[in-house]
Coordinates of C-alpha atoms in Angstrom, one line a residue:
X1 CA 13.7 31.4 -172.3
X2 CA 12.2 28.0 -173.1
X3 CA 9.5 26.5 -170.9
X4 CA 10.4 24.6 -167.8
X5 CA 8.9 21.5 -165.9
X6 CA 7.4 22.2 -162.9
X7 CA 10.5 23.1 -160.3
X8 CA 12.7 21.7 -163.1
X9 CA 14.7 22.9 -166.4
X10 CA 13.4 21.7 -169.9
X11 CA 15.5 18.8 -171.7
X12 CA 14.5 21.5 -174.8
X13 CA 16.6 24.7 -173.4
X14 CA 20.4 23.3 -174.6
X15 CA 22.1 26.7 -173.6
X16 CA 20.4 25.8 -170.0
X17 CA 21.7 22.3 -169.7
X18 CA 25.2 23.3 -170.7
X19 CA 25.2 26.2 -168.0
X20 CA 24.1 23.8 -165.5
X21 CA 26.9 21.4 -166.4
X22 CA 29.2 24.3 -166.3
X23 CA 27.8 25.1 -163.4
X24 CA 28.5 21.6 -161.1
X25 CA 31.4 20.7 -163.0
X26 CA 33.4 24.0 -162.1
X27 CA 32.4 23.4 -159.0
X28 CA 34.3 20.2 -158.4
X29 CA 37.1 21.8 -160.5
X30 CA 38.1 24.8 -158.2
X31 CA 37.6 22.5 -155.1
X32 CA 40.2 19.9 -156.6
X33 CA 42.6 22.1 -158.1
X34 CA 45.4 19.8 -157.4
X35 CA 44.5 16.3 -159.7
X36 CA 46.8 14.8 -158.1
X37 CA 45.3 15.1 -154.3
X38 CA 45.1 12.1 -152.3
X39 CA 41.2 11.7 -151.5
X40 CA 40.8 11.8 -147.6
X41 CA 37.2 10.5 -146.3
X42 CA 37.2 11.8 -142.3
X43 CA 34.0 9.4 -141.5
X44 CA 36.2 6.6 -143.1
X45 CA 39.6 7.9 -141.6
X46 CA 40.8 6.2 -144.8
X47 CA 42.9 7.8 -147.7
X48 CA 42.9 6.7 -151.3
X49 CA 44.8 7.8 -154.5
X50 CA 43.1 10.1 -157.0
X51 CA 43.0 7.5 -159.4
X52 CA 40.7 5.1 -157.8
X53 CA 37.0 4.7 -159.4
X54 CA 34.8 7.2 -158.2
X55 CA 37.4 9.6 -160.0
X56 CA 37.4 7.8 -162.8
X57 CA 34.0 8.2 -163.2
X58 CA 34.1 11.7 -163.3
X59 CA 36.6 11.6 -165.9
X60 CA 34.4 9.7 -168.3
X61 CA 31.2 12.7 -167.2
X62 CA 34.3 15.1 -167.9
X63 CA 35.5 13.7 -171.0
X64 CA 31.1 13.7 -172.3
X65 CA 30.7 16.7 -171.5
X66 CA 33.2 18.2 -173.4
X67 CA 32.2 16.5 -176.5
X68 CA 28.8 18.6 -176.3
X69 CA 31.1 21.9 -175.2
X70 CA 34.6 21.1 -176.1
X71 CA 37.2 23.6 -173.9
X72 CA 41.1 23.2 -173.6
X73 CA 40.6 23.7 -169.9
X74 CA 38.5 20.3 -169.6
X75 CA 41.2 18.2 -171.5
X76 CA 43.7 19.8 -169.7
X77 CA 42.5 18.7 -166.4
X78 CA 42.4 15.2 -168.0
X79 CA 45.3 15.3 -169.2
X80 CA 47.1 16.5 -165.7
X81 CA 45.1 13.8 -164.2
X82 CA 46.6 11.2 -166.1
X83 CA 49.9 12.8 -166.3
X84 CA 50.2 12.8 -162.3
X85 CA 49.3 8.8 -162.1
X86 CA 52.2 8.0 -165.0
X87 CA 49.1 7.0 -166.7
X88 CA 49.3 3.9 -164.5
X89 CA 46.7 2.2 -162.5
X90 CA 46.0 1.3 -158.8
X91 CA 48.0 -1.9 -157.9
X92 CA 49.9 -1.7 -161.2
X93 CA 49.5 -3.2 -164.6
X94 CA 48.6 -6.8 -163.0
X95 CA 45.6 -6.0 -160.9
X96 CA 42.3 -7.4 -162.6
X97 CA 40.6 -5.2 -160.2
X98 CA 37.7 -3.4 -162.7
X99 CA 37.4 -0.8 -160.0
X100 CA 41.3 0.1 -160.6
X101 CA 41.2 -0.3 -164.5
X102 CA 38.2 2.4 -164.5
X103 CA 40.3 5.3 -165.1
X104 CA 41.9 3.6 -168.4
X105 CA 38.4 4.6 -170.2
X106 CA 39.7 7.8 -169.9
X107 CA 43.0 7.2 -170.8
X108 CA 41.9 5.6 -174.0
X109 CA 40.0 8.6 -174.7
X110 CA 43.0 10.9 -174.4
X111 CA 45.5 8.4 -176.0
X112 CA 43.0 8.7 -179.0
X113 CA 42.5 12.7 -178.8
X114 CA 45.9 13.4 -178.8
X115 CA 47.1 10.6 -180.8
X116 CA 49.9 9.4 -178.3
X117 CA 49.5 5.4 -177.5
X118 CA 51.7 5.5 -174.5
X119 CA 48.6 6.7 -172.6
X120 CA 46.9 3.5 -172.9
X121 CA 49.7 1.3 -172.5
X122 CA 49.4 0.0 -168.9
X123 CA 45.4 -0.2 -169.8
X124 CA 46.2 -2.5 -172.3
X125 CA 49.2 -4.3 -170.8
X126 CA 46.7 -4.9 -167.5
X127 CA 44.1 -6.4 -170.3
X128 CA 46.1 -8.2 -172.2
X129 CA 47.2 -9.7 -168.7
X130 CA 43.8 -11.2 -168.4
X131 CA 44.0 -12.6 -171.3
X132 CA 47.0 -15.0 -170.8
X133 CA 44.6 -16.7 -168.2
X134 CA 41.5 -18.4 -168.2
X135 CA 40.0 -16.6 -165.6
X136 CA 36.5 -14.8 -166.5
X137 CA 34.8 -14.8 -162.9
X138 CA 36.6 -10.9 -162.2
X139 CA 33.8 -9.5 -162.3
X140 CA 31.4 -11.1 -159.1
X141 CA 30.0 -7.5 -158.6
X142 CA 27.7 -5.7 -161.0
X143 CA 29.5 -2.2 -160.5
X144 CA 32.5 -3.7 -162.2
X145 CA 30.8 -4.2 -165.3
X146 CA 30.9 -0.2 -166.0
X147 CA 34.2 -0.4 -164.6
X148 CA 36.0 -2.1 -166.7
X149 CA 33.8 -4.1 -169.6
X150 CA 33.7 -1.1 -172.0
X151 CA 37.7 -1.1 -172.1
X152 CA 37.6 -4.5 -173.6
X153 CA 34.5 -3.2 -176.0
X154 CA 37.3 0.5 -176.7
X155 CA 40.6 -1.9 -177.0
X156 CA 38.6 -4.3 -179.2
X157 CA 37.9 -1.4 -181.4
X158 CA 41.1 0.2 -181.9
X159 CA 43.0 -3.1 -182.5
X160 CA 40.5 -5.4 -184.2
X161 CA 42.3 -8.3 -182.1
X162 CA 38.8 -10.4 -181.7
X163 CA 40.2 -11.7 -178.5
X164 CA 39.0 -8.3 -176.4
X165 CA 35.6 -9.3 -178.0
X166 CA 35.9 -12.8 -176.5
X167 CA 36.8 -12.2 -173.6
X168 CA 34.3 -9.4 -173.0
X169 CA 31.3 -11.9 -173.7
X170 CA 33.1 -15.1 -171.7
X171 CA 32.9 -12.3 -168.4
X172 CA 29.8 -10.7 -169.2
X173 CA 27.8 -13.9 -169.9
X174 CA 29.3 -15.5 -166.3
X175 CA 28.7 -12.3 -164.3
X176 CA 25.4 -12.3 -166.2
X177 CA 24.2 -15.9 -166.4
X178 CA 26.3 -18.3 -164.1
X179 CA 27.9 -16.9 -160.9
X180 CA 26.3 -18.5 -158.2
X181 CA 24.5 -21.0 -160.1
X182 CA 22.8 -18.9 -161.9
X183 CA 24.0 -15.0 -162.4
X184 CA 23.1 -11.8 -161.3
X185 CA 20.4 -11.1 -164.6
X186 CA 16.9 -11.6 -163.2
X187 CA 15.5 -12.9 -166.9
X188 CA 12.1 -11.8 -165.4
X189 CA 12.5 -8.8 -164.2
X190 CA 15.2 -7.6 -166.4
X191 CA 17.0 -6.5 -164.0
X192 CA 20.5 -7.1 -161.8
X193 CA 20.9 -8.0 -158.3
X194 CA 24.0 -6.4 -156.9
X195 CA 26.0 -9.6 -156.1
X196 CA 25.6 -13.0 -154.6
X197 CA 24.4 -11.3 -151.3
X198 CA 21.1 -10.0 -152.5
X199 CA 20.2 -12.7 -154.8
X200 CA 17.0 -15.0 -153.7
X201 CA 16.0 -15.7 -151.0
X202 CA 17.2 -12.3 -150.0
X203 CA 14.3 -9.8 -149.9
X204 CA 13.7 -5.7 -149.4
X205 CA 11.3 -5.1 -146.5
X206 CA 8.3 -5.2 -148.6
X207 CA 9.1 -9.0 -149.7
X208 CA 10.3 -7.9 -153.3
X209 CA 14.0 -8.5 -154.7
X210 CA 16.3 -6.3 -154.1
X211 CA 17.4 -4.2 -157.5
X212 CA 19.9 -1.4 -155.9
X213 CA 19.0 1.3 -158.4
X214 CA 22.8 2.7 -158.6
X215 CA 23.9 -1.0 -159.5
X216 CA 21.5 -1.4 -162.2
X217 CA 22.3 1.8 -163.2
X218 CA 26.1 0.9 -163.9
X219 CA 24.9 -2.0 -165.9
X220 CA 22.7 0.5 -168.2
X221 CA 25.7 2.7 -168.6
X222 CA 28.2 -0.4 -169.5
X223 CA 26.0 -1.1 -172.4
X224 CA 26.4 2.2 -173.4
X225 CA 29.3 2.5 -173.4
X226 CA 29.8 -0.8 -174.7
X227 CA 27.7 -0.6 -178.2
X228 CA 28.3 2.9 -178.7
X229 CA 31.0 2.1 -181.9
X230 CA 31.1 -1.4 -181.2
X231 CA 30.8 -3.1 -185.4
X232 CA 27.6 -4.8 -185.4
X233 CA 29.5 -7.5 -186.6
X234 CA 30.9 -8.3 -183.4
X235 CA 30.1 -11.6 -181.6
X236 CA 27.3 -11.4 -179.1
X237 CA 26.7 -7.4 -180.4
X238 CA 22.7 -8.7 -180.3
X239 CA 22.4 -10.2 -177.1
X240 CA 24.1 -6.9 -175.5
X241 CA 21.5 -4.8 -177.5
X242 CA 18.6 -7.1 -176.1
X243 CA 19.8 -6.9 -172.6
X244 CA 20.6 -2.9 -172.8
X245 CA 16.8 -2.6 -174.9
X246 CA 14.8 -5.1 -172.1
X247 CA 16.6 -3.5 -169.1
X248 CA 15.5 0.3 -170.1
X249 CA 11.8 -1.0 -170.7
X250 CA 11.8 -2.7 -167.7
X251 CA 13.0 -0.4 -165.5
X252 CA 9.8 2.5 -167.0
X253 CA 7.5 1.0 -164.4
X254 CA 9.8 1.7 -161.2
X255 CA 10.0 5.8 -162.2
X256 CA 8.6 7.4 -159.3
X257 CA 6.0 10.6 -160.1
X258 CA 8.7 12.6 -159.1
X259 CA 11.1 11.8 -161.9
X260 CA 13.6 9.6 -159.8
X261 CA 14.4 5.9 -159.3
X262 CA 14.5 5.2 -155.5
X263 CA 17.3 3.3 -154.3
X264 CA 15.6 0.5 -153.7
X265 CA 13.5 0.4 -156.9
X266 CA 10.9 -2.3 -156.2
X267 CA 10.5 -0.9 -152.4
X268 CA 10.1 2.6 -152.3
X269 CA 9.5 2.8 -148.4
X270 CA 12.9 1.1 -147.9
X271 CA 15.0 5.1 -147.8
X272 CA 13.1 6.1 -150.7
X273 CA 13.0 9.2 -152.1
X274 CA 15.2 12.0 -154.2
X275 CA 18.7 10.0 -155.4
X276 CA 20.4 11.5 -158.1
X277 CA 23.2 8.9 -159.0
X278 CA 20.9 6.3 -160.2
X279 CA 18.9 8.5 -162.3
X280 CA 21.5 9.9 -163.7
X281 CA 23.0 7.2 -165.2
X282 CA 19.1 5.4 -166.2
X283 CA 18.6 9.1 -167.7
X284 CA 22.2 9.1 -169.8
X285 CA 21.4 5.2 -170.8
X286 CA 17.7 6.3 -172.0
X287 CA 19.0 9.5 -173.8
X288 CA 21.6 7.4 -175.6
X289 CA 19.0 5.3 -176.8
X290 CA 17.0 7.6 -178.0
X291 CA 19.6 9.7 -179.6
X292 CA 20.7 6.4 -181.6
X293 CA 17.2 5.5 -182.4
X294 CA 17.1 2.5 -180.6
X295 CA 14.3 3.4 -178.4
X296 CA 11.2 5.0 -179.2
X297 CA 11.3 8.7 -178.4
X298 CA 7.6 8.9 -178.2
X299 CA 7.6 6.5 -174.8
X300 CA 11.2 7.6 -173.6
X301 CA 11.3 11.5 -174.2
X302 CA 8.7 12.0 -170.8
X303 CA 10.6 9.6 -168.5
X304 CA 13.8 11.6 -169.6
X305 CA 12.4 14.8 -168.9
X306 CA 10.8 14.1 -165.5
X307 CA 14.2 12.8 -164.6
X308 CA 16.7 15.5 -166.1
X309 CA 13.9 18.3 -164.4
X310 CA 14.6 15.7 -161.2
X311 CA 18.4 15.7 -161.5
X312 CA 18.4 19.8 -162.0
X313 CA 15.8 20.2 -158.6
X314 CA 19.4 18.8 -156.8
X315 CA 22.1 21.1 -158.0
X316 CA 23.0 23.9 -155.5
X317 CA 23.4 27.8 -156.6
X318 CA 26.9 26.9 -156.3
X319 CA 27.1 24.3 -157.5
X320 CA 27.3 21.5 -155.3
X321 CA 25.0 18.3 -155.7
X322 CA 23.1 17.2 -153.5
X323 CA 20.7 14.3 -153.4
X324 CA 23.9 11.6 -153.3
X325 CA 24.0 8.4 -152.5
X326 CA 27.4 8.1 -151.0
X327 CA 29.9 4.9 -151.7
X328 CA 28.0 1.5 -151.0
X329 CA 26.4 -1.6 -152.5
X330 CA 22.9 -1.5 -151.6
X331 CA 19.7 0.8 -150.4
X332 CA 20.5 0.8 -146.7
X333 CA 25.1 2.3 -147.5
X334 CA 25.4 6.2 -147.3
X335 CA 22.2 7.1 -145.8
X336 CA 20.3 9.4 -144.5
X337 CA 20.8 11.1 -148.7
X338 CA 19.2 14.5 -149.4
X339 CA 20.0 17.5 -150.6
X340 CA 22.5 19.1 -147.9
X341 CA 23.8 15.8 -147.3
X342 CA 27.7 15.8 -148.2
X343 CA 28.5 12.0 -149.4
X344 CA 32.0 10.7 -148.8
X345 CA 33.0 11.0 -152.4
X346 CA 31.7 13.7 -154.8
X347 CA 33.4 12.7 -157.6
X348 CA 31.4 9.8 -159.3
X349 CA 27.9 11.4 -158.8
X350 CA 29.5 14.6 -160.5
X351 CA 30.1 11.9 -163.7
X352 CA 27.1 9.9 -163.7
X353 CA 25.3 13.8 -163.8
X354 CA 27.7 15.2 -166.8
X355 CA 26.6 11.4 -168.5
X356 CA 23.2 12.2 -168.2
X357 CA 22.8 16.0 -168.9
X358 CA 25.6 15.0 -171.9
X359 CA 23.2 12.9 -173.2
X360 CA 20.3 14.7 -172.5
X361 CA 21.5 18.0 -174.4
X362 CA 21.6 16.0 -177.9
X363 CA 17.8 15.1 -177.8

C-alpha cells in the first residue's frame, strides 16, 4: 500500500481514491433507491422535487466519477433520474432559474452518451428562451454561475450556434463586473462576494470582506466546467482562463494547515474549521488545472494533497460525509458543521466530493 498523509490517503494510491468514491457514493445510492423521491427536510418542514440543485449536483459528481470507473449501474441511476422528471425541469421549460436548469448538465451528458437528443430538449428549449430576450442580470447570485453557465459553454459546443457563446459572456461579465455598480469579482482579491448583500461595506467579524468559501468554490468549478472543451477560439475563452488561473492562485494563501478552506476564508475565527464542500470543489478546480497543464504542478500538487488527505479525514466507515456545510449563502447558514453533523441535504456535498476525488485520481 502507498504511503499516506498524516490521518489522510495519498493523491498517489488510485485504487484508494476509487474505493473511497465507491465507498460514499454507494452510500447515498442505497439510501435513495427510489430517484424519483420527493426530498423532505424535517428542520425545514419543506418538500422539494428530486430534481432541484443540490441533486443536480450530484449528478454531475456521479456522471465524473464514472468517467475515471465507468459502471452500467452509475448511468443507470442517471438515466432513471432523468427518466422519472420527463427529462424536464423545475418550473418548466420557461424558468431562467439557474438553480432549476442545473440538472440539464446532466442531461446533456446522457443525451450525448447515449446519443438520444430528446434528453436535452427542454435544457435547450429553456436556453434558447433566454435568448429571445435581452435579459442577462439572471444570474444576481454567484452559486448560479455553476448552475447554469456551463450549459451555455455544453450547448455552444454541440451546435456551434455562437449565440450560447454570447450570451454566456453578456451574463458572466454583468454578474462579474456590473451588478450593483460594480459586480461581485473583487479585482483585488480575486475573489467573489456572494451577492449584493456581502459586498462593501459589509464586513466578517475580523473587519475583512466576506468571501463564503462554498460560493467561490462554485465559481472555480463553473470555469471548469466551462473551458474544459470550450475551442479556444471562442469569444472571451482568455478572460475566463485569466479569471479561473488568478482565482486558484489567489485563493493558495487562505489554505488552512489543515488542508481545508474555512467558510469564511479571510476570517477563520468566524465558524472556522473542517468544511468539506468548499474544498472539494477548490480541490476538483486545482486538479483540473493541473491535469490540463494550466497550473504548475510543482506549487499545486501540495495544496491538493493536504486537501484530498482533508476531504478523506471526513468520510465515515459507512460512508456517510461528514464535515457539511448544509444549504445556505454565507459562513453563519447550516451551522454548528462537523463531522456527525447531518446537513439538510446530502446530495450536493456528495458531488462536489466525486468532482474532487474525480479529479484528483488523474494526477
Amino acid at each position: 500500500m502507498l504511503p499516506c498523509f498524516a490521518n489522510g490517503q495519498s493523491i498517489n494510491n488510485k485504487t484508494q481514491i476509487v474505493k473511497t468514491l465507491e465507498l460514499a457514493n454507494h452510500y447515498f445510492m442505497n439510501k435513495w433507491q427510489d430517484v424519483s423521491k420527493i426530498i423532505y427536510v424535517p428542520s425545514k418542514h419543506k418538500s422539494w422535487p428530486s430534481h432541484i440543485w443540490t441533486r443536480a449536483v450530484y449528478y454531475e459528481g456521479l456522471m465524473a466519477f464514472n468517467q475515471i470507473d465507468p459502471k452500467d449501474e452509475y448511468i443507470q441511476y442517471a438515466m432513471d433520474w432523468g427518466q422519472a422528471h420527463d427529462w424536464n425541469l423545475r418550473d418548466g421549460i420557461k424558468t431562467r432559474n439557474a438553480d432549476n436548469q442545473c440538472a440539464g448538465q446532466t442531461y446533456i451528458d446522457l443525451a450525448l452518451l447515449k446519443k438520444d437528443t430528446s434528453f436535452m430538449s427542454n435544457i435547450k428549449a429553456s436556453i434558447d428562451h433566454m435568448l429571445t430576450t435581452d435579459k442577462i442580470d439572471d444570474w444576481s447570485w454567484i452559486d448560479a454561475i455553476q448552475m447554469g453557465m456551463p450549459i451555455f459553454a455544453r450547448l455552444g459546443n454541440i451546435t456551434g450556434n455562437q449565440a450560447y457563446y454570447n450570451r454566456m459572456w453578456e451574463m458572466y461579465d454583468y454578474t462579474r463586473s456590473k451588478l450593483n455598480g460594480g459586480g461581485l469579482y473583487d479585482t483585488k482579491s480575486h475573489l467573489w462576494w456572494r451577492d449584493k448583500d456581502f459586498m462593501p461595506p459589509y464586513k466578517e467579524p475580523n473587519g475583512k470582506d466576506c468571501y463564503w468559501s462554498r460560493g467561490n468554490g462554485w465559481v472555480a468549478a463553473a470555469l471548469v466546467r466551462v473551458l474544459d472543451g470550450l475551442p479556444k477560439s471562442t469569444p472571451h475563452y482568455d478572460d475566463y482562463m485569466q479569471d479561473y488561473k488568478d482565482m486558484m492562485h489567489a485563493i493558495l494563501i487562505y489554505q488552512d494547515k489543515g488542508g481545508y478552506w474555512n467558510v469564511s476564508m479571510a476570517d477563520p475565527t468566524h465558524f472556522g474549521g473542517k468544511e468539506l464542500t468548499g474544498t472539494a470543489l477548490f480541490t476538483y478546480a486545482m486538479a483540473w488545472g493541473v491535469n490540463n497543464g494550466i497550473l504548475k504542478k510543482k506549487t499545486f500538487k501540495k495544496p491538493i494533497a493536504k486537501a484530498w488527505a482533508m476531504l478523506y479525514s471526513c468520510v465515515h466507515p459507512n460512508g456517510f460525509l461528514g464535515n457539511v456545510q448544509g444549504t445556505g449563502k454565507e459562513p453563519k447558514d447550516s451551522q454548528p458543521v462537523g463531522y456527525d453533523h447531518v446537513p439538510d441535504f446530502e446530495d450536493f456535498g456528495l458531488g462536489c466530493f466525486l468532482l474532487a476525488g474525480s479529479e484528483v485520481y488523474k494526477l
